[in-house]
JSON list of C-alpha atoms in Angstrom, two decimals:
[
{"chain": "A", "resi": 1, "resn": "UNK", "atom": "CA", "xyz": [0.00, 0.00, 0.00]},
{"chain": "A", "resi": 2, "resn": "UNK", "atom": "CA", "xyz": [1.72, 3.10, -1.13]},
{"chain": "A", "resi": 3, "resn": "UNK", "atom": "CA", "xyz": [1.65, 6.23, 1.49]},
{"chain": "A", "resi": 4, "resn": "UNK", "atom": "CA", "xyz": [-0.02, 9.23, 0.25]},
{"chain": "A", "resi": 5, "resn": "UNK", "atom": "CA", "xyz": [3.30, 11.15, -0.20]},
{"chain": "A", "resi": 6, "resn": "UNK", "atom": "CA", "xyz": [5.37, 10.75, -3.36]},
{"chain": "A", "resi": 7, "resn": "UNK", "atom": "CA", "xyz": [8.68, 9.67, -3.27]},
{"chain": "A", "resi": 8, "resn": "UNK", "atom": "CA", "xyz": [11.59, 11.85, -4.46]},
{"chain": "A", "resi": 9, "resn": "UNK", "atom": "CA", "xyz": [13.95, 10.14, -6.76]},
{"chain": "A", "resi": 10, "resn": "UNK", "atom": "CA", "xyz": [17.20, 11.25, -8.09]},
{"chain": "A", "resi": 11, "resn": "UNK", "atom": "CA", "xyz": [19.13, 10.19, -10.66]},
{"chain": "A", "resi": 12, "resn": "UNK", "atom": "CA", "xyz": [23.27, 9.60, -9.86]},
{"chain": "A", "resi": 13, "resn": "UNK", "atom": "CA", "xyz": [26.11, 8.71, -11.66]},
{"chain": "A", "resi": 14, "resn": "UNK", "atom": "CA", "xyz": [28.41, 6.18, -11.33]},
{"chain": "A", "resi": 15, "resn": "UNK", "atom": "CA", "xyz": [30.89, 8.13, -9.72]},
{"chain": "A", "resi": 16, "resn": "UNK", "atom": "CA", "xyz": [28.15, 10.75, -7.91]},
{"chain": "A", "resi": 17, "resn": "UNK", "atom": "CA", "xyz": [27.98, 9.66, -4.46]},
{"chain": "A", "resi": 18, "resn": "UNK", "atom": "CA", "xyz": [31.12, 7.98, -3.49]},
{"chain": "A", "resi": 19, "resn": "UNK", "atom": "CA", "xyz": [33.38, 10.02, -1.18]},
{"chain": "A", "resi": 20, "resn": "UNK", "atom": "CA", "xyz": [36.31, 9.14, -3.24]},
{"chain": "A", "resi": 21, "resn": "UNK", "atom": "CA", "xyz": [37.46, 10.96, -7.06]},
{"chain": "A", "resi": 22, "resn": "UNK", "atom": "CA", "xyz": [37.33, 9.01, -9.67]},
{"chain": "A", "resi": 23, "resn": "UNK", "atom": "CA", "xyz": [40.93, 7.11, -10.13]},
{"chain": "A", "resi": 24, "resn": "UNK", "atom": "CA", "xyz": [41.37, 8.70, -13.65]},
{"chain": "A", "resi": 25, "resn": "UNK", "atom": "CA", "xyz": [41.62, 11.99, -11.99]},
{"chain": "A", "resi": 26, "resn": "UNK", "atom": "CA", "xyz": [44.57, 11.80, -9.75]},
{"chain": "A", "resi": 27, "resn": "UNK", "atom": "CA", "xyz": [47.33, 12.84, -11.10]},
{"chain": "A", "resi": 28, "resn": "UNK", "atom": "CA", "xyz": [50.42, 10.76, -9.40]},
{"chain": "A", "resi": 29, "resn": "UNK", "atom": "CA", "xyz": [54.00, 12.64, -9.68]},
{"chain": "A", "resi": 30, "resn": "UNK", "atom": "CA", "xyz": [55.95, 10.17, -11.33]},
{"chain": "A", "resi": 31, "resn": "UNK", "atom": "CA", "xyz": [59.58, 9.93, -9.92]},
{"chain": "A", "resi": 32, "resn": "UNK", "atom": "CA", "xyz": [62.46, 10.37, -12.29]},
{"chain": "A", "resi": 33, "resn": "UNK", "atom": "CA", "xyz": [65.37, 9.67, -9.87]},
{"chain": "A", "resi": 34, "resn": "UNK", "atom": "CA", "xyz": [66.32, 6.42, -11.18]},
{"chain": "A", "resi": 35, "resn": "UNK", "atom": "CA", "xyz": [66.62, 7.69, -14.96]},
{"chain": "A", "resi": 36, "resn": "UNK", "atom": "CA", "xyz": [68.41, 10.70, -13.64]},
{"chain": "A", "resi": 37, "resn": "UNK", "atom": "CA", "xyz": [70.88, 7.99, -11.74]},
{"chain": "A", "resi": 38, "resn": "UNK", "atom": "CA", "xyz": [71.17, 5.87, -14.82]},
{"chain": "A", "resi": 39, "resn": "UNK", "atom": "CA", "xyz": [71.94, 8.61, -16.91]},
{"chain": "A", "resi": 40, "resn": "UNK", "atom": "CA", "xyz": [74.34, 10.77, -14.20]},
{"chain": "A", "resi": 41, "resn": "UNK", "atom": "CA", "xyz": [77.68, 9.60, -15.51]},
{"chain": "A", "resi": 42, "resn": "UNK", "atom": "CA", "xyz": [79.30, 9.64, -11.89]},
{"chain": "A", "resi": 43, "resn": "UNK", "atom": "CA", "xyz": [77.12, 6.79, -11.25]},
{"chain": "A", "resi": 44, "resn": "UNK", "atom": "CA", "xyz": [78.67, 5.10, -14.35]},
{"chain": "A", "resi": 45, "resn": "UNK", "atom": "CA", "xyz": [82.20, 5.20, -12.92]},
{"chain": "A", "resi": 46, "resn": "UNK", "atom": "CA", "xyz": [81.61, 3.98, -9.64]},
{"chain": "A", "resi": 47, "resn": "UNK", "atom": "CA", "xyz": [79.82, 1.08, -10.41]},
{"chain": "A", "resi": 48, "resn": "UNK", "atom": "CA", "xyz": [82.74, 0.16, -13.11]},
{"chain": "A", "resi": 49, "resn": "UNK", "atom": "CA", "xyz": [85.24, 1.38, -10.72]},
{"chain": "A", "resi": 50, "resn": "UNK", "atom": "CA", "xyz": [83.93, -0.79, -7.93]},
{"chain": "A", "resi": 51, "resn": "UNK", "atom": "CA", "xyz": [83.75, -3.72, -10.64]},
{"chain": "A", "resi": 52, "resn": "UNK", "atom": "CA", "xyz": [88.00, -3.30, -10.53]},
{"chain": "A", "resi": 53, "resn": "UNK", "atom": "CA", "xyz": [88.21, -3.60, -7.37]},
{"chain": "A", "resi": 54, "resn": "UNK", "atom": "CA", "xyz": [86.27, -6.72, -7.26]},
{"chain": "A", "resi": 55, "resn": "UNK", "atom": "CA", "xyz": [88.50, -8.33, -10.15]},
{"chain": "A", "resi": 56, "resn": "UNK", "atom": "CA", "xyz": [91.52, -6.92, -8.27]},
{"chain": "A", "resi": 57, "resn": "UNK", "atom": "CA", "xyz": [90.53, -8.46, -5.20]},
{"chain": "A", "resi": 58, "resn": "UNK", "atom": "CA", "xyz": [89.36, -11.78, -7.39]},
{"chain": "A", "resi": 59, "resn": "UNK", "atom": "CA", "xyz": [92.67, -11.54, -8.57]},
{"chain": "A", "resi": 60, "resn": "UNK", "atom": "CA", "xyz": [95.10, -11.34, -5.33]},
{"chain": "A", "resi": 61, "resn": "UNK", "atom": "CA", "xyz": [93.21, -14.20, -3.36]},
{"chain": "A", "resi": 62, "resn": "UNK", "atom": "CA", "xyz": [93.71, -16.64, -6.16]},
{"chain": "A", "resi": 63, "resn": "UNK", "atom": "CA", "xyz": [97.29, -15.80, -6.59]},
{"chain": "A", "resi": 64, "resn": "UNK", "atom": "CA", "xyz": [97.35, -15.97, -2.51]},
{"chain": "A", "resi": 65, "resn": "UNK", "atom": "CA", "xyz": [95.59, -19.34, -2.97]},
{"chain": "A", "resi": 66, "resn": "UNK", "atom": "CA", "xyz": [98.06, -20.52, -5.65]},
{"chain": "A", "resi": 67, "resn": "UNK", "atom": "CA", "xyz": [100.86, -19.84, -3.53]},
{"chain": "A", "resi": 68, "resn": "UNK", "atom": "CA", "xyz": [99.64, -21.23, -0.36]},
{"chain": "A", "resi": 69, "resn": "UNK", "atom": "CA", "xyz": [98.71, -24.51, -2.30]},
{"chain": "A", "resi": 70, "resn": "UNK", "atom": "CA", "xyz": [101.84, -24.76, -4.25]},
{"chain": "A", "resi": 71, "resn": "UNK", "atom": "CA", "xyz": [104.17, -23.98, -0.97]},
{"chain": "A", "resi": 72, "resn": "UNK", "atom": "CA", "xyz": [102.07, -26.50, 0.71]},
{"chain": "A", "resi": 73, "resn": "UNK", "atom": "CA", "xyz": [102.19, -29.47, -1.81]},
{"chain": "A", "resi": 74, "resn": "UNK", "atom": "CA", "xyz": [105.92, -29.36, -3.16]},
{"chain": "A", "resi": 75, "resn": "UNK", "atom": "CA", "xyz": [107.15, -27.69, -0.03]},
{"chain": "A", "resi": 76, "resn": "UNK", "atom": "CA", "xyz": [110.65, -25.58, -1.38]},
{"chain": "A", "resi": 77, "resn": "UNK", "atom": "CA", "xyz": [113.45, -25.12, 0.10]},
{"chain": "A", "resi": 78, "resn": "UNK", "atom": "CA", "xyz": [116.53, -21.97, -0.92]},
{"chain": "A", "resi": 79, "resn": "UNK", "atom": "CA", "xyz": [119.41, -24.04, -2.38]},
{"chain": "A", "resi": 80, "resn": "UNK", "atom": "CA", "xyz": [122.28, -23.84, 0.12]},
{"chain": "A", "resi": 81, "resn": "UNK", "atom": "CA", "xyz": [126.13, -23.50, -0.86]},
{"chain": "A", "resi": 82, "resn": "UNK", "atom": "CA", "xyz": [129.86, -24.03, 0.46]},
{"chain": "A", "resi": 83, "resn": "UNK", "atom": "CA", "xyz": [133.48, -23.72, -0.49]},
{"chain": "A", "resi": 84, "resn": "UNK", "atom": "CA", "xyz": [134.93, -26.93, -0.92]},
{"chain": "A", "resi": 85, "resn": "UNK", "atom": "CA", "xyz": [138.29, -25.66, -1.93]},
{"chain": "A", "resi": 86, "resn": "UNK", "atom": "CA", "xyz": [140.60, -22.94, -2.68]},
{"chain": "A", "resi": 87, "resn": "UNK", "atom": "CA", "xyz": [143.84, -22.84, -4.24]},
{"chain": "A", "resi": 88, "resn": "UNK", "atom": "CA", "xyz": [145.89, -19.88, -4.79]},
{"chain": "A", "resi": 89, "resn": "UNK", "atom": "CA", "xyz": [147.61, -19.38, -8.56]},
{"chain": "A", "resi": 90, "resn": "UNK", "atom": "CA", "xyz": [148.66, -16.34, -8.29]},
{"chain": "A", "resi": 91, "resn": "UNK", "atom": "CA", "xyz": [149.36, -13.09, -5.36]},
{"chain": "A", "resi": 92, "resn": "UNK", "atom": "CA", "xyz": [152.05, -10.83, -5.90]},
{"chain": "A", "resi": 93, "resn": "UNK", "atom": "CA", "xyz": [152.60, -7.70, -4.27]},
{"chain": "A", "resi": 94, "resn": "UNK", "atom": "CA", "xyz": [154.21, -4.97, -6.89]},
{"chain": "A", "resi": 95, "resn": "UNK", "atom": "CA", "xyz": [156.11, -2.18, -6.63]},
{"chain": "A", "resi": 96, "resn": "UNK", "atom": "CA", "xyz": [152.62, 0.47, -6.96]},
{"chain": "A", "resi": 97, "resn": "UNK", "atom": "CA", "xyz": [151.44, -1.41, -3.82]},
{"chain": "A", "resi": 98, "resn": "UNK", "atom": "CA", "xyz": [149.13, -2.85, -5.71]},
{"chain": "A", "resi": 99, "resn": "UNK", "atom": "CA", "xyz": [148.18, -6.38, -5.33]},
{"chain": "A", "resi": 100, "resn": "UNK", "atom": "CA", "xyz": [147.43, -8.93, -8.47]},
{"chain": "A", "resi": 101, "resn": "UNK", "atom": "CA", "xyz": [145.63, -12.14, -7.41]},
{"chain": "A", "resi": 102, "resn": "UNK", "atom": "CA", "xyz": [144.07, -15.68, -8.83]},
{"chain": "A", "resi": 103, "resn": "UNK", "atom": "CA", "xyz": [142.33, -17.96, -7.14]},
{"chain": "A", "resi": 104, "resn": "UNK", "atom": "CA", "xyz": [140.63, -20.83, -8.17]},
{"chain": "A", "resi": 105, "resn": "UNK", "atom": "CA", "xyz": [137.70, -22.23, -5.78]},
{"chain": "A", "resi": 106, "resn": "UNK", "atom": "CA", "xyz": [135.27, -24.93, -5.83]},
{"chain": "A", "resi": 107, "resn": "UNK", "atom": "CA", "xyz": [131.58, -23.64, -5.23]},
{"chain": "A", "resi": 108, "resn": "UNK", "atom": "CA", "xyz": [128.88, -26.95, -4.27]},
{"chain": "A", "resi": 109, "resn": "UNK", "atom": "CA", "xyz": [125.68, -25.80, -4.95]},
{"chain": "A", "resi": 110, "resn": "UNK", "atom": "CA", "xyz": [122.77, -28.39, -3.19]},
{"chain": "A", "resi": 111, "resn": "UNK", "atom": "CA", "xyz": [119.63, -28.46, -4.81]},
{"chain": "A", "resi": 112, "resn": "UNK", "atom": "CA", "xyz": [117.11, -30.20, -1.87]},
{"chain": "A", "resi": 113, "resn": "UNK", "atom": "CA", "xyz": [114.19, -29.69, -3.24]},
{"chain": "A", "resi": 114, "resn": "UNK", "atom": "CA", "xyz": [112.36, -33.09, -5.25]},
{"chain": "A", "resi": 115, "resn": "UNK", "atom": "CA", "xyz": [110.12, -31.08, -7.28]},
{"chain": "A", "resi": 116, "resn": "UNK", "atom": "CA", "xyz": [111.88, -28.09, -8.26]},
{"chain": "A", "resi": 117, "resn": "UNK", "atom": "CA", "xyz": [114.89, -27.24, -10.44]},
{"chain": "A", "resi": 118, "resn": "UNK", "atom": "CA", "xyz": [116.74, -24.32, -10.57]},
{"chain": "A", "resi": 119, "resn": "UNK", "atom": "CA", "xyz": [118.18, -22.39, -13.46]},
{"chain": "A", "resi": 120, "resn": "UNK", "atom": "CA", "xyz": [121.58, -20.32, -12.93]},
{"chain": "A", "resi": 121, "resn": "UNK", "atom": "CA", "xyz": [121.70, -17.29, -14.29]},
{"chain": "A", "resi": 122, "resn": "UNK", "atom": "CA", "xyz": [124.53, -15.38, -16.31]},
{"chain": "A", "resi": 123, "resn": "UNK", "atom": "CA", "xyz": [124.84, -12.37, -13.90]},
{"chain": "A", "resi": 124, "resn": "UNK", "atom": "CA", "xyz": [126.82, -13.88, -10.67]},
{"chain": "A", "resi": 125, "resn": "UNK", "atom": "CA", "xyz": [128.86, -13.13, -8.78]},
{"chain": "A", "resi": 126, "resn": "UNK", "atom": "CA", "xyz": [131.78, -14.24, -6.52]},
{"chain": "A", "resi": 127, "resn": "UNK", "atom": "CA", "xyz": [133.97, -11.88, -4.77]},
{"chain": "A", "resi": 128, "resn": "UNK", "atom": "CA", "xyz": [136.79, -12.63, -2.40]},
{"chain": "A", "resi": 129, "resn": "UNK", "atom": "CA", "xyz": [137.61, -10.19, 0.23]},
{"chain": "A", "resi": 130, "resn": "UNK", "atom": "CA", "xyz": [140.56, -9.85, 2.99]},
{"chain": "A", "resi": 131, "resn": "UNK", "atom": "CA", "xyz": [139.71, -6.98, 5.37]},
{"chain": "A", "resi": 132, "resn": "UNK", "atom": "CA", "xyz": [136.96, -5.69, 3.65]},
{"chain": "A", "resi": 133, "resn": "UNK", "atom": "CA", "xyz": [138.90, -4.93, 0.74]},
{"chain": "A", "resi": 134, "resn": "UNK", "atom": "CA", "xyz": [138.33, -7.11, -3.07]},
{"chain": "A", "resi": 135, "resn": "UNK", "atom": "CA", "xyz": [141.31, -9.51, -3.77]},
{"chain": "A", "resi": 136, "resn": "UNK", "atom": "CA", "xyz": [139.61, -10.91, -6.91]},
{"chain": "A", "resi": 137, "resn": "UNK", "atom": "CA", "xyz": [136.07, -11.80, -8.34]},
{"chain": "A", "resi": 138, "resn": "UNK", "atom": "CA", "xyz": [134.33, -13.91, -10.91]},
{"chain": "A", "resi": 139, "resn": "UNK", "atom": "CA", "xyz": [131.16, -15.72, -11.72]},
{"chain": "A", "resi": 140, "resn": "UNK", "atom": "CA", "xyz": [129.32, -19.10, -11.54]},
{"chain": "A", "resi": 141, "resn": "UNK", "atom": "CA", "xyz": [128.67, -20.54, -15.14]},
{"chain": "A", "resi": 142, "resn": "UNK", "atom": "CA", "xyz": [125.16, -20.50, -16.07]},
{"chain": "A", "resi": 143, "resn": "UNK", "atom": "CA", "xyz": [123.34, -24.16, -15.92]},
{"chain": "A", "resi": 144, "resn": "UNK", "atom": "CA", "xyz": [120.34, -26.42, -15.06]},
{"chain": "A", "resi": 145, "resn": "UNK", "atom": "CA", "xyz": [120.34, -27.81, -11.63]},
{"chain": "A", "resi": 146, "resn": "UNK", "atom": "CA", "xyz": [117.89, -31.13, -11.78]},
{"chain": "A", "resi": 147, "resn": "UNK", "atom": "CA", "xyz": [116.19, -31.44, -8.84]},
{"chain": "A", "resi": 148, "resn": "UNK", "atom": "CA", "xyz": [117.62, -33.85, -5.44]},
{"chain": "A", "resi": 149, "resn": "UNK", "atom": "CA", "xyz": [121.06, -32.56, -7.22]},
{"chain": "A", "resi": 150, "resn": "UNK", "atom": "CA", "xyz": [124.89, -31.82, -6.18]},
{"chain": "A", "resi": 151, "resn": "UNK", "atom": "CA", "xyz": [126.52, -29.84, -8.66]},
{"chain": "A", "resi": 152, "resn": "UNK", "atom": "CA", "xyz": [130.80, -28.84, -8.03]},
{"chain": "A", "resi": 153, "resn": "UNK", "atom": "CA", "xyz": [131.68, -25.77, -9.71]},
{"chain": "A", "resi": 154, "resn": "UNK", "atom": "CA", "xyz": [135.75, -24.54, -10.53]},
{"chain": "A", "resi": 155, "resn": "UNK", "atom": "CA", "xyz": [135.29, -20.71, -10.81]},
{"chain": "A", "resi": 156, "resn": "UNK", "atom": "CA", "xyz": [138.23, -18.90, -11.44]},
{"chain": "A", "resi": 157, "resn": "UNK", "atom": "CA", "xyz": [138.83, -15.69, -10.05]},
{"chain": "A", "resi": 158, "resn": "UNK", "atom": "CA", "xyz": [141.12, -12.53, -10.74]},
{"chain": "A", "resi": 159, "resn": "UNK", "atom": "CA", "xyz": [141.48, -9.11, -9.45]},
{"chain": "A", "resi": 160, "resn": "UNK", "atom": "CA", "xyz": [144.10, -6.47, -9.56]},
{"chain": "A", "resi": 161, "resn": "UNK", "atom": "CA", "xyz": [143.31, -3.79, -6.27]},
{"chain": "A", "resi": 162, "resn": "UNK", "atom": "CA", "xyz": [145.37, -0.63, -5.10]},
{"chain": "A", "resi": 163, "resn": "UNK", "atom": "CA", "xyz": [146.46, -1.62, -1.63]},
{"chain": "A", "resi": 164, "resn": "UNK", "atom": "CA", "xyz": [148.17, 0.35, 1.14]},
{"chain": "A", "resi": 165, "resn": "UNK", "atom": "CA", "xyz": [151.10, -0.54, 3.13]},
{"chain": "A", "resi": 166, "resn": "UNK", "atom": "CA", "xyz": [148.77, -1.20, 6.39]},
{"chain": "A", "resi": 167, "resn": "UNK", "atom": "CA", "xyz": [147.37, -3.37, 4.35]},
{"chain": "A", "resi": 168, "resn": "UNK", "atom": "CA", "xyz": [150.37, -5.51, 3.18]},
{"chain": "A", "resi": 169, "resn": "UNK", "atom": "CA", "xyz": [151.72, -6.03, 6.87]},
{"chain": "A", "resi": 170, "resn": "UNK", "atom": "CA", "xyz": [148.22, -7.20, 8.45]},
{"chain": "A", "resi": 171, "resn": "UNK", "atom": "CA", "xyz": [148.31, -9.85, 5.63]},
{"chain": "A", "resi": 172, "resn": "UNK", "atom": "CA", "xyz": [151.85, -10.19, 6.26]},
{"chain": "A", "resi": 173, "resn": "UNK", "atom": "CA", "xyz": [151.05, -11.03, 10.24]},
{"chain": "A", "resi": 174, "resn": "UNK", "atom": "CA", "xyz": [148.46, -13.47, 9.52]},
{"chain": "A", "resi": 175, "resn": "UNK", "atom": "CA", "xyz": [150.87, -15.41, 7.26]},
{"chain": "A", "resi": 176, "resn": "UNK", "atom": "CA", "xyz": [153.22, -15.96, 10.06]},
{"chain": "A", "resi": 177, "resn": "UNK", "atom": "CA", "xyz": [150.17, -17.17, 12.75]},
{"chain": "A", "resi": 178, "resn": "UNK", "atom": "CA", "xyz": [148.87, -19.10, 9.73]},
{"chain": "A", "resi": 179, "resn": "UNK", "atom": "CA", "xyz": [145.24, -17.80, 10.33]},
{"chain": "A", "resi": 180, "resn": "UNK", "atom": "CA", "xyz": [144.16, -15.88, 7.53]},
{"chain": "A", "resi": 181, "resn": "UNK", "atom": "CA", "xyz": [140.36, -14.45, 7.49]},
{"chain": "A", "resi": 182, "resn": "UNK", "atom": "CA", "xyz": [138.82, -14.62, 4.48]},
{"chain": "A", "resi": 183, "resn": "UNK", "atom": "CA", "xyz": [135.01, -13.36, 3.45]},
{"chain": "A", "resi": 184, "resn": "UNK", "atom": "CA", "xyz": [133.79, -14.72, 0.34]},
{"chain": "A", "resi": 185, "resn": "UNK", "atom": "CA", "xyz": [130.40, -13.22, -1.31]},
{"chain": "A", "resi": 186, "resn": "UNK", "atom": "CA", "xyz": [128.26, -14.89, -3.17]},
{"chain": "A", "resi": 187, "resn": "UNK", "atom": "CA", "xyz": [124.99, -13.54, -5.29]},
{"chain": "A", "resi": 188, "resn": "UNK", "atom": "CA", "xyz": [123.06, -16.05, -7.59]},
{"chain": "A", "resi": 189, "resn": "UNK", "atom": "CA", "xyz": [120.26, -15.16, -9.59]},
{"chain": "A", "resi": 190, "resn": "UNK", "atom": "CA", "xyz": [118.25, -18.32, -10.64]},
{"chain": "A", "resi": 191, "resn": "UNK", "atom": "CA", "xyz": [115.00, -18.75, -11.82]},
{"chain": "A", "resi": 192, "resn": "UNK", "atom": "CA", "xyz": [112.69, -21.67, -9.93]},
{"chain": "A", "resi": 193, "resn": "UNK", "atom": "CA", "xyz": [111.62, -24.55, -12.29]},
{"chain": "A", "resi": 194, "resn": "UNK", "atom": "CA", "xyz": [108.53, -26.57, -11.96]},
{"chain": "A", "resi": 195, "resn": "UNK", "atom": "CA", "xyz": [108.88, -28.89, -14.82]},
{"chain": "A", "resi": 196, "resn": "UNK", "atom": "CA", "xyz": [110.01, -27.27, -17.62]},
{"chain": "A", "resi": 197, "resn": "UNK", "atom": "CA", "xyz": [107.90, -24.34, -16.88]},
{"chain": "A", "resi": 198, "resn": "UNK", "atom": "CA", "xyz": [109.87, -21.27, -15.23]},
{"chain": "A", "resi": 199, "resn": "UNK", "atom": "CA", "xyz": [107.93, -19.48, -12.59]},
{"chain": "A", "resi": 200, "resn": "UNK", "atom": "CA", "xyz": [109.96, -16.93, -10.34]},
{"chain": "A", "resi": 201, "resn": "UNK", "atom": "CA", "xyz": [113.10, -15.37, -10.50]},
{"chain": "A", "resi": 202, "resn": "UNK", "atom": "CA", "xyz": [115.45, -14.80, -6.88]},
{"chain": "A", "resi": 203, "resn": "UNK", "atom": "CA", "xyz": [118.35, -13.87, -5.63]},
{"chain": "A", "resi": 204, "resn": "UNK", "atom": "CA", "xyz": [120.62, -15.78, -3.21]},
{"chain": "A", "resi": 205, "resn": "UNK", "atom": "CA", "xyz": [123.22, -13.68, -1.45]},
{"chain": "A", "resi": 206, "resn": "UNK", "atom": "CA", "xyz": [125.35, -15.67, 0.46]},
{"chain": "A", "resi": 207, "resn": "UNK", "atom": "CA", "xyz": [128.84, -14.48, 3.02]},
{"chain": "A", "resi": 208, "resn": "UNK", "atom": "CA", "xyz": [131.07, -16.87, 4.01]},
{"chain": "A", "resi": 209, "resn": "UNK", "atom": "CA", "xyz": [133.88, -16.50, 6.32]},
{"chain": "A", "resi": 210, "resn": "UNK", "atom": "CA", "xyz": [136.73, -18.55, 6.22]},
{"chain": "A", "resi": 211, "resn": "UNK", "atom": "CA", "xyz": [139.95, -19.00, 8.04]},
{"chain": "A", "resi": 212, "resn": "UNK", "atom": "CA", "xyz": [142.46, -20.69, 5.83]},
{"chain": "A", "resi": 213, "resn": "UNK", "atom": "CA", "xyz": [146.08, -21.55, 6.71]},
{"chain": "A", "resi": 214, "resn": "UNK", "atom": "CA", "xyz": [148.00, -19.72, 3.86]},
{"chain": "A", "resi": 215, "resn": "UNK", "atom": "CA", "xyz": [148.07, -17.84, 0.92]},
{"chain": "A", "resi": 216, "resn": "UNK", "atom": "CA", "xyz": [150.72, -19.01, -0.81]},
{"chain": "A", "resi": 217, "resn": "UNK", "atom": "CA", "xyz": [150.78, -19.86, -5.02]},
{"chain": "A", "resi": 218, "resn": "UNK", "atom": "CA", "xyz": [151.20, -23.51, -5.60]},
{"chain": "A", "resi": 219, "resn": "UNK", "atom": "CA", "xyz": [150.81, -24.52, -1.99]},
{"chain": "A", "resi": 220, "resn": "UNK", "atom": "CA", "xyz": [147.99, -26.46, -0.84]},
{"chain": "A", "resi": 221, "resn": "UNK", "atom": "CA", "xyz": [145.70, -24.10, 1.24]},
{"chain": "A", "resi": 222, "resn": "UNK", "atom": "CA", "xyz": [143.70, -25.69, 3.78]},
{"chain": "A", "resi": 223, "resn": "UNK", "atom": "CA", "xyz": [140.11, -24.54, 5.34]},
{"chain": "A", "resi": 224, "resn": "UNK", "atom": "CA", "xyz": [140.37, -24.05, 9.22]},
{"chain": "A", "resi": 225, "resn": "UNK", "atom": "CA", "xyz": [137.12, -22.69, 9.33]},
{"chain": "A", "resi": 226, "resn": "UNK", "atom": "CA", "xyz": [133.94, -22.02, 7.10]},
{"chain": "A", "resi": 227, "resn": "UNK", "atom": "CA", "xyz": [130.55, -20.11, 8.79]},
{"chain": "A", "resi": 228, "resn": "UNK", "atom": "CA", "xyz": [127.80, -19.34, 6.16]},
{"chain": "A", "resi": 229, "resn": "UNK", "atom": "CA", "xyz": [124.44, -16.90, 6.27]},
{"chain": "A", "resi": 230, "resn": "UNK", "atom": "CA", "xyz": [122.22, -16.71, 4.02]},
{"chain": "A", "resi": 231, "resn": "UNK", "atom": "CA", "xyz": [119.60, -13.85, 2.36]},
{"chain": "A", "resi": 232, "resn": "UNK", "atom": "CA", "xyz": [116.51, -14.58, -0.37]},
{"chain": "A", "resi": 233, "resn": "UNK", "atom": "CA", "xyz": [115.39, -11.45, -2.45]},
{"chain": "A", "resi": 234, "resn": "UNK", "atom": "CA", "xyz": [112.37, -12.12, -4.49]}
]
């Protein structure tokens, strides 16, 4: 049963009413930071900059790893060395107080190592010294060392040295007691040889003091006393 009053109608859209705009209205501010990043070129250079450093990093802790695992598994060992003899050719005293010398000495150079070889170089060096002044030099010949390997060496050696009267009697003094201090340097480049493949160059430097009886050409010198240290440069 309808009331006597009419009803009021209206008519609404599909958007009238609701207490929200329509979603086609808003206008969201779009954010352009990222394409400004891409395109700033500082941004460029630290990401490729910070890709080096990861390479370089990459890079040192294999070679650390390589190291460590080749140290560990073939385990080397600096070749060690000694004077096995020494004979005196020539040492004459002349007139200029200057002081001519020969000596010939026998180097043994050991080898422990059962993996690795060692290849001599050509720029040795031997030096024999009497109160820190040269009597003569020379060189060990260049060669392959095998490895678990011995090798006796005759270097020759010659020098010709302005001496000093001071000089001449100290050496004259230690003929008589028939102690006569000698130093004898070593330095031996060689490169380290796994296989046949080369990997690292060093330097052995090597001082040995000796005491030896005499000093006399064409009499048999004998070693009293022989005391050795060593030092690696890689």
């Amino acid at each position: 049963m309808e009331s006597g009053h009419p009803r009021n109608y209206s008519k609404f859209s599909d958007n009238q009413g609701s207490l929200w705009p329509p979603l086609h209205s808003v206008n969201i501010p779009q954010n352009d930071s990222t394409d400004d990043e891409k395109s700033d070129p500082r941004n460029f250079c630290y990401r490729h900059l910070c890709l080096l450093y990861c390479f370089i990093f990459l890079l040192v802790f294999l070679l650390v790893l390589l190291t460590f695992y080749l140290h560990t598994m073939y385990k080397p060992q600096i070749p060690t060395y000694g004077i096995d003899d020494l004979s005196v050719k020539t040492l004459n005293v002349m007139k200029d107080l200057s002081l001519s010398a020969e000596f010939d000495i026998v180097v043994r150079a050991t080898n422990p190592n059962e993996h690795i070889g060692l290849a001599y170089g050509k720029d040795s060096s031997v030096i024999v010294m009497y109160s820190d002044s040269e009597l003569c030099s020379g060189k060990l010949p260049a060669f392959r060392q095998p490895v678990v390997n011995a090798t006796l060496m005759n270097v020759v050696l010659k020098g010709h040295t302005k001496y000093g009267s001071g000089l001449q009697e100290a050496l004259a003094e230690n003929r008589r007691n028939k102690s006569i201090p000698l130093l004898v340097r070593l330095e031996v480049p060689l490169s380290v040889v796994l296989g046949s493949l080369p990997l690292r160059k060093i330097v052995v430097f090597v001082r040995c003091s000796l005491e030896v009886d005499n000093l006399q050409p064409g009499k048999k010198t004998k070693i009293l006393y022989s005391d050795y240290s060593y030092d690696v440069r890689i």
